[in-house]
Short mmCIF file of C-alpha atoms in Angstrom, two decimals:
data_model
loop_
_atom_site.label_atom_id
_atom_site.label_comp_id
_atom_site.label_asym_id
_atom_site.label_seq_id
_atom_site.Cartn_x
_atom_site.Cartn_y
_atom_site.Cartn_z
CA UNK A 156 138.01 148.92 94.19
CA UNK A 157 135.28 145.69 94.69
CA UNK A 158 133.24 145.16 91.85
CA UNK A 159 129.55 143.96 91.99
CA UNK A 160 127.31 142.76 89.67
CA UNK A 161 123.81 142.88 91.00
CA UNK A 162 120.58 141.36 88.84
CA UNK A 163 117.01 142.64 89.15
CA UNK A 164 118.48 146.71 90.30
CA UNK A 165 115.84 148.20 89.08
CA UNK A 166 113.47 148.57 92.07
CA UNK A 167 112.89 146.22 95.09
CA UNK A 168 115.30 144.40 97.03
CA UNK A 169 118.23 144.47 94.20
CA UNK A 170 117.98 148.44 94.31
CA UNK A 171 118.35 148.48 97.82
CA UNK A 172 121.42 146.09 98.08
CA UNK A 173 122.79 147.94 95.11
CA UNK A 174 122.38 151.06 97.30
CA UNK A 175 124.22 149.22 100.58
CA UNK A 176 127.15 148.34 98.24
CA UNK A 177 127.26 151.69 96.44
CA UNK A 178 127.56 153.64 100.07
CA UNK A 179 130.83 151.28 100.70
CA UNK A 180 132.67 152.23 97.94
CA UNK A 181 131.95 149.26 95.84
CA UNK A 182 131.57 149.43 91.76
CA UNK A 183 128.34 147.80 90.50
CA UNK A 184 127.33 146.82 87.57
CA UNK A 185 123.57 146.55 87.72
CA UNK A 186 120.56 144.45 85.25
CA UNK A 187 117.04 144.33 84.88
CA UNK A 188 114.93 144.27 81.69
CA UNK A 189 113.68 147.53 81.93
CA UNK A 190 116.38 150.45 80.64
CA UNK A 191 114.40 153.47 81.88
CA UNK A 192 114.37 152.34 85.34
CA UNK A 193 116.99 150.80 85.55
CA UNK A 194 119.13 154.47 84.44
CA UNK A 195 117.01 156.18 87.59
CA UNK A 196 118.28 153.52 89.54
CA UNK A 197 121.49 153.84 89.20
CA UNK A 198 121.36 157.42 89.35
CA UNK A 199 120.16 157.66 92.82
CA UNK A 200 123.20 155.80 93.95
CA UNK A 201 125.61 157.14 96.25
CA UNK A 202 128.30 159.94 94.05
CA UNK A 203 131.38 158.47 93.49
CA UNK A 204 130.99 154.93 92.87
CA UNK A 205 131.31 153.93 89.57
CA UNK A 206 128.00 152.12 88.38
CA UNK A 207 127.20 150.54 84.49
CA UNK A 208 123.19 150.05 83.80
CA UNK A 209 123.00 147.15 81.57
CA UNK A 210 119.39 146.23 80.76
CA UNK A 211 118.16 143.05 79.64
CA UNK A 212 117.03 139.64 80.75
CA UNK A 213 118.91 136.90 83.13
CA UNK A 214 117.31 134.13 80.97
CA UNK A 215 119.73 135.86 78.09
CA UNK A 216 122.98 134.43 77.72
CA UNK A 217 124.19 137.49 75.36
CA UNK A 218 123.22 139.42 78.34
CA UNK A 219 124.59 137.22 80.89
CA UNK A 220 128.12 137.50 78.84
CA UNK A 221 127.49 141.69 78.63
CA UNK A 222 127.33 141.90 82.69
CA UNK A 223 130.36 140.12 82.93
CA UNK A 224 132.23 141.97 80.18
CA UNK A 225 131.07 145.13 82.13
CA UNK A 226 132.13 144.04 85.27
CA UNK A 227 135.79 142.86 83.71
CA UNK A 228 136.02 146.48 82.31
CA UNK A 229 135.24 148.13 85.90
CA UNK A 230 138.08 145.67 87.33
CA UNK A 231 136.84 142.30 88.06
CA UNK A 232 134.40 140.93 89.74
CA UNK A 233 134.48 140.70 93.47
CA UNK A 234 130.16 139.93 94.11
CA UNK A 235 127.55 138.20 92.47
CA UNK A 236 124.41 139.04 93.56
CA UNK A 237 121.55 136.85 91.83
CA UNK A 238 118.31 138.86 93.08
CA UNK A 239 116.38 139.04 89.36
CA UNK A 240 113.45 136.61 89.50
CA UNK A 241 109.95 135.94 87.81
CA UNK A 242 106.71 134.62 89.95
CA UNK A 243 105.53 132.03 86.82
CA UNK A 244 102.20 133.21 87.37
CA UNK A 245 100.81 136.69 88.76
CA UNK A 246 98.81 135.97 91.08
CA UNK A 247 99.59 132.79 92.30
CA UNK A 248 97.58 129.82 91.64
CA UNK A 249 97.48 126.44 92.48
CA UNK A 250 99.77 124.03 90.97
CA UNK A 251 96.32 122.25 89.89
CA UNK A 252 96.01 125.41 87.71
CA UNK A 253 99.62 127.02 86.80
CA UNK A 254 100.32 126.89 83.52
CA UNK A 255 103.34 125.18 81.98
CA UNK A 256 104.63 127.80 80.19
CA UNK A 257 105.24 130.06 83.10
CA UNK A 258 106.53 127.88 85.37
CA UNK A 259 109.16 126.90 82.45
CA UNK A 260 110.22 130.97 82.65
CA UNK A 261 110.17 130.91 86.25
CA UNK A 262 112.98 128.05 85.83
CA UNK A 263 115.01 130.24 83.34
CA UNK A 264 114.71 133.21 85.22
CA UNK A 265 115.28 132.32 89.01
CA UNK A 266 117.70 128.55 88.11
CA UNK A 267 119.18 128.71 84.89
CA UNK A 268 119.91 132.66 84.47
CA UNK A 269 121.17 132.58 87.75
CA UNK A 270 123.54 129.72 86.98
CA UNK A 271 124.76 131.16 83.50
CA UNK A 272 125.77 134.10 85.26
CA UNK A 273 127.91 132.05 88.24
CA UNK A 274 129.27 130.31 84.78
CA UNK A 275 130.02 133.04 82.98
CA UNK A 276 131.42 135.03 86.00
CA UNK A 277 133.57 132.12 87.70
CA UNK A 278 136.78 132.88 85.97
CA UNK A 279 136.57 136.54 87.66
CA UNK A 280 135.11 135.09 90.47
CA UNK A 281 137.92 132.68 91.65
CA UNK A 282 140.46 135.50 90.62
CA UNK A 283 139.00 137.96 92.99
CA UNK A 284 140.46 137.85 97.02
CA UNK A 285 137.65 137.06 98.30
CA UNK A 286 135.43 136.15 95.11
CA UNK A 287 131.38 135.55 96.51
CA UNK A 288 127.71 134.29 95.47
CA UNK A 289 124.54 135.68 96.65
CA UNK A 290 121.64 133.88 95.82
CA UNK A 291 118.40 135.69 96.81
CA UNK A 292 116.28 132.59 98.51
CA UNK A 293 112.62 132.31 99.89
CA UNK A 294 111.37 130.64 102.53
CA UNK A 295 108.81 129.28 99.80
CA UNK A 296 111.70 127.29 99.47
CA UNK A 297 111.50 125.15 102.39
CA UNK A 298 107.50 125.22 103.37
CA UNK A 299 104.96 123.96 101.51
CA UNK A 300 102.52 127.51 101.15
CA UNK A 301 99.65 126.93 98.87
CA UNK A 302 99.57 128.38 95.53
CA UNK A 303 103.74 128.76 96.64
CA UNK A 304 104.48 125.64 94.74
CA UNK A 305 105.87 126.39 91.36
CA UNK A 306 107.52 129.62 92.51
CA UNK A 307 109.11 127.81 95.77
CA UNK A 308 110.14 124.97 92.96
CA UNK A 309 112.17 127.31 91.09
CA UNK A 310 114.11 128.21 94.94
CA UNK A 311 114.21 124.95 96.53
CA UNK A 312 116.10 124.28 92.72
CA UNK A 313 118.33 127.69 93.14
CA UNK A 314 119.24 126.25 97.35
CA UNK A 315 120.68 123.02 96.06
CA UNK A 316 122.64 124.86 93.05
CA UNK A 317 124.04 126.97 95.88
CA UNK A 318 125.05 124.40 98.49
CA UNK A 319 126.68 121.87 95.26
CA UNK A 320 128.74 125.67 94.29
CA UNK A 321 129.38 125.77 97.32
CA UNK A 322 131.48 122.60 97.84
CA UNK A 323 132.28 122.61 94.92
CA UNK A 324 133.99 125.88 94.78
CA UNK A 325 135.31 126.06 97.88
CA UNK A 326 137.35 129.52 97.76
CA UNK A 327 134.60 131.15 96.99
CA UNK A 328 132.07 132.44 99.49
CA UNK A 329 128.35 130.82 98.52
CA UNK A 330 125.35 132.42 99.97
CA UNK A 331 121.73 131.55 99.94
CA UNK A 332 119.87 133.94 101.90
CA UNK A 333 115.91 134.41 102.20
CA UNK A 334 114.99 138.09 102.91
CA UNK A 335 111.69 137.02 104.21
CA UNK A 336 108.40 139.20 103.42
CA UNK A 337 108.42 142.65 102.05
CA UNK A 338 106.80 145.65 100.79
CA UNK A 339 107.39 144.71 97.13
CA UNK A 340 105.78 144.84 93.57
CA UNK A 341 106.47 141.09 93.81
CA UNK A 342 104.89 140.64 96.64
CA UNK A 343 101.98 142.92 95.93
CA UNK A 344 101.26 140.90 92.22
CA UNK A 345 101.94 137.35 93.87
CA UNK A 346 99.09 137.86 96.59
CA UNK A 347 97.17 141.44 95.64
CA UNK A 348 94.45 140.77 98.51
CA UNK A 349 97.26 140.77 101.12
CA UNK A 350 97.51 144.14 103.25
CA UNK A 351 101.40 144.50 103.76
CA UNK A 352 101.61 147.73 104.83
CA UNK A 353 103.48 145.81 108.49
CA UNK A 354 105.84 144.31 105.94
CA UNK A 355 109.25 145.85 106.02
CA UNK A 356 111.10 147.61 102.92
CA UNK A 357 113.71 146.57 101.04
CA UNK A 358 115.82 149.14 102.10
CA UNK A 359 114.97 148.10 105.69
CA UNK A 360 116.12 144.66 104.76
CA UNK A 361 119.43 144.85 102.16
CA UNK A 362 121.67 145.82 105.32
CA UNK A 363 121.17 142.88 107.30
CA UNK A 364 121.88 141.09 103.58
CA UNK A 365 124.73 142.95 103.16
CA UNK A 366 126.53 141.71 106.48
CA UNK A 367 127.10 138.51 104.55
CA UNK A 368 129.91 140.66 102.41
CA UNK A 369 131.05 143.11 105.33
CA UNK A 370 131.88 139.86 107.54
CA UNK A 371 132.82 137.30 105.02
CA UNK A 372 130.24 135.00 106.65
CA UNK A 373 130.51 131.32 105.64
CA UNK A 374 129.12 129.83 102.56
CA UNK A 375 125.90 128.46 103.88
CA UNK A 376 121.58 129.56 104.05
CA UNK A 377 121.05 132.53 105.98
CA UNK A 378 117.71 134.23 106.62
CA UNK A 379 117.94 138.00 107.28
CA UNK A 380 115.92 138.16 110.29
CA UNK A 381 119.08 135.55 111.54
CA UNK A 382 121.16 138.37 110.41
CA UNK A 383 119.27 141.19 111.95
CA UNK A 384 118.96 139.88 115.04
CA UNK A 385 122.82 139.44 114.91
CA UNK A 386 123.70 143.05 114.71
CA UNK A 387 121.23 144.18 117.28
CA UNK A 388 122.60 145.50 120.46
CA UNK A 389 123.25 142.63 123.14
CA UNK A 390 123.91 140.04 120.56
CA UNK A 391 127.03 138.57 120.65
CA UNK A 392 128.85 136.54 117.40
CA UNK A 393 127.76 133.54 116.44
CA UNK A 394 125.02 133.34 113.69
CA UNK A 395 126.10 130.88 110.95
CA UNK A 396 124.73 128.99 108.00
CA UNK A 397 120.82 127.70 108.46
CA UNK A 398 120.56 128.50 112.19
CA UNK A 399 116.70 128.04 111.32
CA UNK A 400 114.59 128.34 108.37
CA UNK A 401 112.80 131.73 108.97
CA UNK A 402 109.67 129.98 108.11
CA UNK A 403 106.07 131.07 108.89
CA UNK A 404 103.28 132.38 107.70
CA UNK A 405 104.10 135.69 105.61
CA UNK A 406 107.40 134.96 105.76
CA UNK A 407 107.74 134.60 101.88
CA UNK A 408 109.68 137.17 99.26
#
């Protein structure tokens, strides 16, 4: 059985990819810091898969080192999906104005948790079949959006981690994929003006995310509207790593 660990599970995007997984068979272990939702979480997820809630905080590396333990006990680990991540300031603000303090947690949270996980994990990793890395991007990442700047920092940081694992590990599959704009808390905190009920769900997203795993796509940037567009009817193979950006205006996490 594949075995997934899968940060941030508690609501959002990481529930939603957690559910994908769960309805394939796949064994998760699943984080976020809070316990209570992170236990209805992983109760909704399809019966039969075997799931461990582990609550606590990527930035940890006593929690970092439980997830992996978890994920050893379950079998291995097949799947690392790094989806937990912090704004540094809610709601955004000019660089002019952020203050230092959170844009030092938004580092621990989206780069350095992230990368003490692929750490702690890589042993498992490389002695899975077909060991992989998700990295949740943003196209915040790659365009300069105002009051975007310290939070598309912290992912323009976790892209180049990902490519340099990427050659640098090169059985493993690497992915950095931007999900583009949703109907999320995250979104809803970083810009609470914005009307996004045309925004799509998680849940409407996580399957075109979740092709990167039932292919065995290439290590390489993918945007899920790339990846959508993909599996629609009439489109033929062929989408690989950074076809385009994604980028536009409300095009952000």
């Amino acid at each position: 059985m594949s075995v997934a660990i899968v940060t941030g599970a508690s609501r959002g995007l990481g529930r939603a990819v957690a559910g994908e997984l769960a309805a394939r068979g796949w064994d998760l272990v699943l984080s976020a810091r809070g316990a209570a939702a992170l236990e209805e979480a992983a109760a909704c997820l399809a019966p039969g898969a075997r799931v461990v809630p582990v609550a606590g905080d990527v930035s940890s590396a006593a929690h970092r080192a439980a997830l992996v333990a978890a994920a050893r006990e379950l079998g291995g680990l097949d799947l690392l999906v790094n989806n937990a991540g912090v704004l540094g300031a809610e709601p955004l603000v000019p660089l002019a104005e952020h203050a230092l303090d959170g844009l030092r947690e938004a580092f621990e949270v989206n780069v350095v948790g992230p990368l003490g996980l692929v750490q702690e994990g890589l042993p498992l990793l490389r002695a899975a079949r077909a060991g992989a890395v998700l990295n949740i991007s943003s196209d915040a990442a790659v365009v300069a959006y105002p009051t975007w700047g310290a939070y598309g920092a912290t992912k323009a940081a976790g892209d180049l981690v990902s490519a340099v694992l990427a050659v640098e590990e090169p059985e493993l599959r690497v992915w950095w994929a931007d999900p583009g704009s949703m109907r999320t808390r995250m979104m809803a905190a970083a810009e609470p003006g914005e009307d996004l009920a045309g925004l799509p769900t998680p849940e409407e997203v996580a399957p075109a995310l979740v092709r990167l795993v039932d292919r065995a796509l290439p290590s390489g940037r993918y945007t899920a509207g790339e990846l959508a567009a993909e599996a629609a009817p009439g489109v033929g193979p062929g989408v690989g790593p950074e076809a385009g950006t994604g980028a536009g205006p409300g095009a952000r996490r």
